[in-house]
Amino acid sequence: MTDISLKIFNAINLFERFKTISLLYQNEPFSDYSNKVVGEILESTGVDFKYFENEGFYGVKIVEGQYDIRFNLSFKYGIVEPIMWAKNVKTNEQFGGVFSRLMKLIQKFNNEQEMVKITYPRFSNYEELKHIVFELKLIFDDFRKELQGINQVPR
């Protein structure tokens, strides 16, 4: 993890925010969900998610300034697996990844004495899924804002 990546994730308080979501939603997973309803929930966020059937996830790709930004969500077995990633198209510098890996790296690079395992949130109904998706979308929005700040600095 680069210093800039760590700065971005610490600025948006990614570790604590995702930890909170994870702790709040550890219910029995809702594995018999409808992709149609999930799509409607995602649409309500205002983000234009596409469903990638072959890979089984929803994703969005946004180009802002010099960044190619992606936000993917998998809901397999009622478990929400977020992936947030950006690439500077000029320098090829990359930020982000799968949240489980990011949680470990943030702790490691912040020199935490004790590593805390953060599990993915699980939803047992659509209302819980709405809350999880809403909070993840706020994290994604803050990630984009931090990238815009970096975008202002010539590289």
PDB file of C-alpha atoms in Angstrom:
ATOM      1  CA  MET A   1       0.000   0.000   0.000  1.00  0.00           C
ATOM      2  CA  THR A   2       1.404   3.368  -0.989  1.00  0.00           C
ATOM      3  CA  ASP A   3       1.552   6.392   1.299  1.00  0.00           C
ATOM      4  CA  ILE A   4      -1.061   8.112  -0.873  1.00  0.00           C
ATOM      5  CA  SER A   5      -3.388   5.085  -0.637  1.00  0.00           C
ATOM      6  CA  LEU A   6      -3.048   5.019   3.137  1.00  0.00           C
ATOM      7  CA  LYS A   7      -3.656   8.773   3.300  1.00  0.00           C
ATOM      8  CA  ILE A   8      -6.831   8.408   1.213  1.00  0.00           C
ATOM      9  CA  PHE A   9      -8.209   5.518   3.266  1.00  0.00           C
ATOM     10  CA  ASN A  10      -7.374   7.177   6.575  1.00  0.00           C
ATOM     11  CA  ALA A  11      -8.920  10.466   5.382  1.00  0.00           C
ATOM     12  CA  ILE A  12     -12.243   8.740   4.673  1.00  0.00           C
ATOM     13  CA  ASN A  13     -11.951   6.631   7.849  1.00  0.00           C
ATOM     14  CA  LEU A  14     -12.445   3.485   5.770  1.00  0.00           C
ATOM     15  CA  PHE A  15     -11.359   1.023   8.436  1.00  0.00           C
ATOM     16  CA  GLU A  16     -13.717   2.243  11.170  1.00  0.00           C
ATOM     17  CA  ARG A  17     -16.625   2.806   8.810  1.00  0.00           C
ATOM     18  CA  PHE A  18     -16.436  -0.650   7.246  1.00  0.00           C
ATOM     19  CA  LYS A  19     -15.822  -2.253  10.640  1.00  0.00           C
ATOM     20  CA  THR A  20     -19.032  -0.617  11.917  1.00  0.00           C
ATOM     21  CA  ILE A  21     -21.037  -1.851   8.923  1.00  0.00           C
ATOM     22  CA  SER A  22     -19.607  -5.321   9.371  1.00  0.00           C
ATOM     23  CA  LEU A  23     -20.423  -5.476  13.075  1.00  0.00           C
ATOM     24  CA  LEU A  24     -23.970  -4.209  12.548  1.00  0.00           C
ATOM     25  CA  TYR A  25     -24.790  -6.756   9.864  1.00  0.00           C
ATOM     26  CA  GLN A  26     -23.739 -10.258  10.850  1.00  0.00           C
ATOM     27  CA  ASN A  27     -27.123 -11.894  10.528  1.00  0.00           C
ATOM     28  CA  GLU A  28     -28.041 -15.178   8.925  1.00  0.00           C
ATOM     29  CA  PRO A  29     -27.365 -14.542   5.220  1.00  0.00           C
ATOM     30  CA  PHE A  30     -30.300 -14.117   2.843  1.00  0.00           C
ATOM     31  CA  SER A  31     -29.122 -16.359   0.034  1.00  0.00           C
ATOM     32  CA  ASP A  32     -32.433 -16.569  -1.832  1.00  0.00           C
ATOM     33  CA  TYR A  33     -32.505 -12.944  -2.934  1.00  0.00           C
ATOM     34  CA  SER A  34     -33.770 -11.590  -6.250  1.00  0.00           C
ATOM     35  CA  ASN A  35     -31.249  -9.921  -8.582  1.00  0.00           C
ATOM     36  CA  LYS A  36     -34.116  -7.756  -9.805  1.00  0.00           C
ATOM     37  CA  VAL A  37     -34.783  -6.378  -6.317  1.00  0.00           C
ATOM     38  CA  VAL A  38     -31.044  -5.960  -5.667  1.00  0.00           C
ATOM     39  CA  GLY A  39     -30.810  -4.030  -8.941  1.00  0.00           C
ATOM     40  CA  GLU A  40     -33.669  -1.764  -7.844  1.00  0.00           C
ATOM     41  CA  ILE A  41     -31.950  -1.097  -4.510  1.00  0.00           C
ATOM     42  CA  LEU A  42     -28.714  -0.213  -6.298  1.00  0.00           C
ATOM     43  CA  GLU A  43     -30.581   2.008  -8.761  1.00  0.00           C
ATOM     44  CA  SER A  44     -32.047   3.940  -5.821  1.00  0.00           C
ATOM     45  CA  THR A  45     -28.507   5.052  -4.853  1.00  0.00           C
ATOM     46  CA  GLY A  46     -28.249   7.170  -7.992  1.00  0.00           C
ATOM     47  CA  VAL A  47     -25.222   5.208  -9.191  1.00  0.00           C
ATOM     48  CA  ASP A  48     -25.560   3.547 -12.591  1.00  0.00           C
ATOM     49  CA  PHE A  49     -24.549  -0.002 -11.617  1.00  0.00           C
ATOM     50  CA  LYS A  50     -24.423  -2.682 -14.309  1.00  0.00           C
ATOM     51  CA  TYR A  51     -24.848  -6.363 -13.578  1.00  0.00           C
ATOM     52  CA  PHE A  52     -22.012  -8.543 -14.867  1.00  0.00           C
ATOM     53  CA  GLU A  53     -23.722 -11.900 -15.044  1.00  0.00           C
ATOM     54  CA  ASN A  54     -20.644 -13.972 -15.918  1.00  0.00           C
ATOM     55  CA  GLU A  55     -18.774 -12.700 -12.869  1.00  0.00           C
ATOM     56  CA  GLY A  56     -21.863 -12.379 -10.654  1.00  0.00           C
ATOM     57  CA  PHE A  57     -21.368  -8.815  -9.442  1.00  0.00           C
ATOM     58  CA  TYR A  58     -22.689  -5.308  -9.925  1.00  0.00           C
ATOM     59  CA  GLY A  59     -20.224  -2.640 -10.904  1.00  0.00           C
ATOM     60  CA  VAL A  60     -19.764   0.909 -12.013  1.00  0.00           C
ATOM     61  CA  LYS A  61     -16.870   2.518 -13.853  1.00  0.00           C
ATOM     62  CA  ILE A  62     -16.421   6.268 -13.673  1.00  0.00           C
ATOM     63  CA  VAL A  63     -13.737   8.393 -15.288  1.00  0.00           C
ATOM     64  CA  GLU A  64     -13.039  11.589 -13.364  1.00  0.00           C
ATOM     65  CA  GLY A  65     -10.080  13.740 -14.279  1.00  0.00           C
ATOM     66  CA  GLN A  66      -7.082  11.486 -14.599  1.00  0.00           C
ATOM     67  CA  TYR A  67      -8.690   8.606 -12.662  1.00  0.00           C
ATOM     68  CA  ASP A  68     -10.449   5.467 -13.802  1.00  0.00           C
ATOM     69  CA  ILE A  69     -12.595   4.602 -10.757  1.00  0.00           C
ATOM     70  CA  ARG A  70     -14.456   1.354 -10.157  1.00  0.00           C
ATOM     71  CA  PHE A  71     -16.841   0.225  -7.481  1.00  0.00           C
ATOM     72  CA  ASN A  72     -18.048  -3.371  -7.511  1.00  0.00           C
ATOM     73  CA  LEU A  73     -20.419  -5.206  -5.201  1.00  0.00           C
ATOM     74  CA  SER A  74     -20.989  -8.930  -4.987  1.00  0.00           C
ATOM     75  CA  PHE A  75     -23.948 -10.300  -3.034  1.00  0.00           C
ATOM     76  CA  LYS A  76     -23.273 -14.013  -3.364  1.00  0.00           C
ATOM     77  CA  TYR A  77     -24.847 -16.056  -0.556  1.00  0.00           C
ATOM     78  CA  GLY A  78     -26.190 -12.899   1.133  1.00  0.00           C
ATOM     79  CA  ILE A  79     -22.697 -11.596   1.857  1.00  0.00           C
ATOM     80  CA  VAL A  80     -21.779  -8.116   0.619  1.00  0.00           C
ATOM     81  CA  GLU A  81     -18.269  -8.030  -0.835  1.00  0.00           C
ATOM     82  CA  PRO A  82     -17.215  -4.526  -1.900  1.00  0.00           C
ATOM     83  CA  ILE A  83     -14.289  -3.710  -4.169  1.00  0.00           C
ATOM     84  CA  MET A  84     -13.257  -0.088  -4.621  1.00  0.00           C
ATOM     85  CA  TRP A  85     -10.408   0.741  -6.954  1.00  0.00           C
ATOM     86  CA  ALA A  86      -8.919   3.657  -8.864  1.00  0.00           C
ATOM     87  CA  LYS A  87      -6.094   4.036 -11.337  1.00  0.00           C
ATOM     88  CA  ASN A  88      -4.312   7.194 -12.389  1.00  0.00           C
ATOM     89  CA  VAL A  89      -4.331   6.820 -16.186  1.00  0.00           C
ATOM     90  CA  LYS A  90      -1.264   9.051 -16.534  1.00  0.00           C
ATOM     91  CA  THR A  91       1.000   7.439 -13.933  1.00  0.00           C
ATOM     92  CA  ASN A  92      -0.633   3.973 -13.652  1.00  0.00           C
ATOM     93  CA  GLU A  93      -0.669   4.430  -9.857  1.00  0.00           C
ATOM     94  CA  GLN A  94      -3.435   2.300  -8.347  1.00  0.00           C
ATOM     95  CA  PHE A  95      -5.457   2.618  -5.149  1.00  0.00           C
ATOM     96  CA  GLY A  96      -7.848   0.189  -3.508  1.00  0.00           C
ATOM     97  CA  GLY A  97      -8.985  -3.360  -3.918  1.00  0.00           C
ATOM     98  CA  VAL A  98     -11.119  -5.911  -2.119  1.00  0.00           C
ATOM     99  CA  PHE A  99     -12.202  -4.520   1.254  1.00  0.00           C
ATOM    100  CA  SER A 100     -11.056  -7.578   3.248  1.00  0.00           C
ATOM    101  CA  ARG A 101      -7.512  -7.043   1.970  1.00  0.00           C
ATOM    102  CA  LEU A 102      -7.703  -3.279   2.467  1.00  0.00           C
ATOM    103  CA  MET A 103      -8.714  -3.742   6.117  1.00  0.00           C
ATOM    104  CA  LYS A 104      -5.610  -5.868   6.736  1.00  0.00           C
ATOM    105  CA  LEU A 105      -3.314  -3.457   4.905  1.00  0.00           C
ATOM    106  CA  ILE A 106      -4.672  -0.373   6.662  1.00  0.00           C
ATOM    107  CA  GLN A 107      -4.029  -1.987  10.037  1.00  0.00           C
ATOM    108  CA  LYS A 108      -0.565  -3.148   9.007  1.00  0.00           C
ATOM    109  CA  PHE A 109       0.549   0.217   7.601  1.00  0.00           C
ATOM    110  CA  ASN A 110      -0.943   2.110  10.565  1.00  0.00           C
ATOM    111  CA  ASN A 111       1.245  -0.129  12.763  1.00  0.00           C
ATOM    112  CA  GLU A 112      -1.690  -1.453  14.758  1.00  0.00           C
ATOM    113  CA  GLN A 113      -0.507  -3.627  17.642  1.00  0.00           C
ATOM    114  CA  GLU A 114      -3.388  -6.045  17.329  1.00  0.00           C
ATOM    115  CA  MET A 115      -4.887  -7.037  13.981  1.00  0.00           C
ATOM    116  CA  VAL A 116      -8.682  -7.150  13.958  1.00  0.00           C
ATOM    117  CA  LYS A 117     -10.367  -9.460  11.479  1.00  0.00           C
ATOM    118  CA  ILE A 118     -13.191  -7.647   9.694  1.00  0.00           C
ATOM    119  CA  THR A 119     -15.734  -9.912   8.044  1.00  0.00           C
ATOM    120  CA  TYR A 120     -18.050  -8.961   5.232  1.00  0.00           C
ATOM    121  CA  PRO A 121     -21.513  -7.728   6.198  1.00  0.00           C
ATOM    122  CA  ARG A 122     -24.368 -10.172   5.712  1.00  0.00           C
ATOM    123  CA  PHE A 123     -27.934  -9.193   4.996  1.00  0.00           C
ATOM    124  CA  SER A 124     -30.965 -11.226   6.020  1.00  0.00           C
ATOM    125  CA  ASN A 125     -33.527  -9.065   4.212  1.00  0.00           C
ATOM    126  CA  TYR A 126     -33.763  -6.274   1.657  1.00  0.00           C
ATOM    127  CA  GLU A 127     -34.051  -3.517   4.258  1.00  0.00           C
ATOM    128  CA  GLU A 128     -30.669  -4.482   5.715  1.00  0.00           C
ATOM    129  CA  LEU A 129     -29.223  -4.612   2.220  1.00  0.00           C
ATOM    130  CA  LYS A 130     -30.473  -1.060   1.564  1.00  0.00           C
ATOM    131  CA  HIS A 131     -28.674   0.192   4.675  1.00  0.00           C
ATOM    132  CA  ILE A 132     -25.441  -1.616   3.819  1.00  0.00           C
ATOM    133  CA  VAL A 133     -25.459  -0.390   0.211  1.00  0.00           C
ATOM    134  CA  PHE A 134     -26.252   3.176   1.302  1.00  0.00           C
ATOM    135  CA  GLU A 135     -23.306   3.243   3.718  1.00  0.00           C
ATOM    136  CA  LEU A 136     -20.955   1.718   1.137  1.00  0.00           C
ATOM    137  CA  LYS A 137     -22.088   4.288  -1.418  1.00  0.00           C
ATOM    138  CA  LEU A 138     -21.204   7.072   1.051  1.00  0.00           C
ATOM    139  CA  ILE A 139     -17.734   5.550   1.445  1.00  0.00           C
ATOM    140  CA  PHE A 140     -17.403   5.422  -2.347  1.00  0.00           C
ATOM    141  CA  ASP A 141     -18.474   9.067  -2.635  1.00  0.00           C
ATOM    142  CA  ASP A 142     -15.836  10.090  -0.091  1.00  0.00           C
ATOM    143  CA  PHE A 143     -13.210   8.028  -1.938  1.00  0.00           C
ATOM    144  CA  ARG A 144     -14.039   9.914  -5.139  1.00  0.00           C
ATOM    145  CA  LYS A 145     -13.824  13.272  -3.329  1.00  0.00           C
ATOM    146  CA  GLU A 146     -10.377  12.398  -1.962  1.00  0.00           C
ATOM    147  CA  LEU A 147      -9.238  11.442  -5.462  1.00  0.00           C
ATOM    148  CA  GLN A 148     -10.475  14.804  -6.767  1.00  0.00           C
ATOM    149  CA  GLY A 149      -8.270  16.492  -4.182  1.00  0.00           C
ATOM    150  CA  ILE A 150      -5.287  14.524  -5.432  1.00  0.00           C
ATOM    151  CA  ASN A 151      -6.376  15.335  -8.982  1.00  0.00           C
ATOM    152  CA  GLN A 152      -5.710  19.028  -8.271  1.00  0.00           C
ATOM    153  CA  VAL A 153      -2.049  18.341  -7.514  1.00  0.00           C
ATOM    154  CA  PRO A 154       0.129  18.035 -10.660  1.00  0.00           C
ATOM    155  CA  ARG A 155       1.865  14.656 -10.869  1.00  0.00           C
TER     156      ARG A 155
END
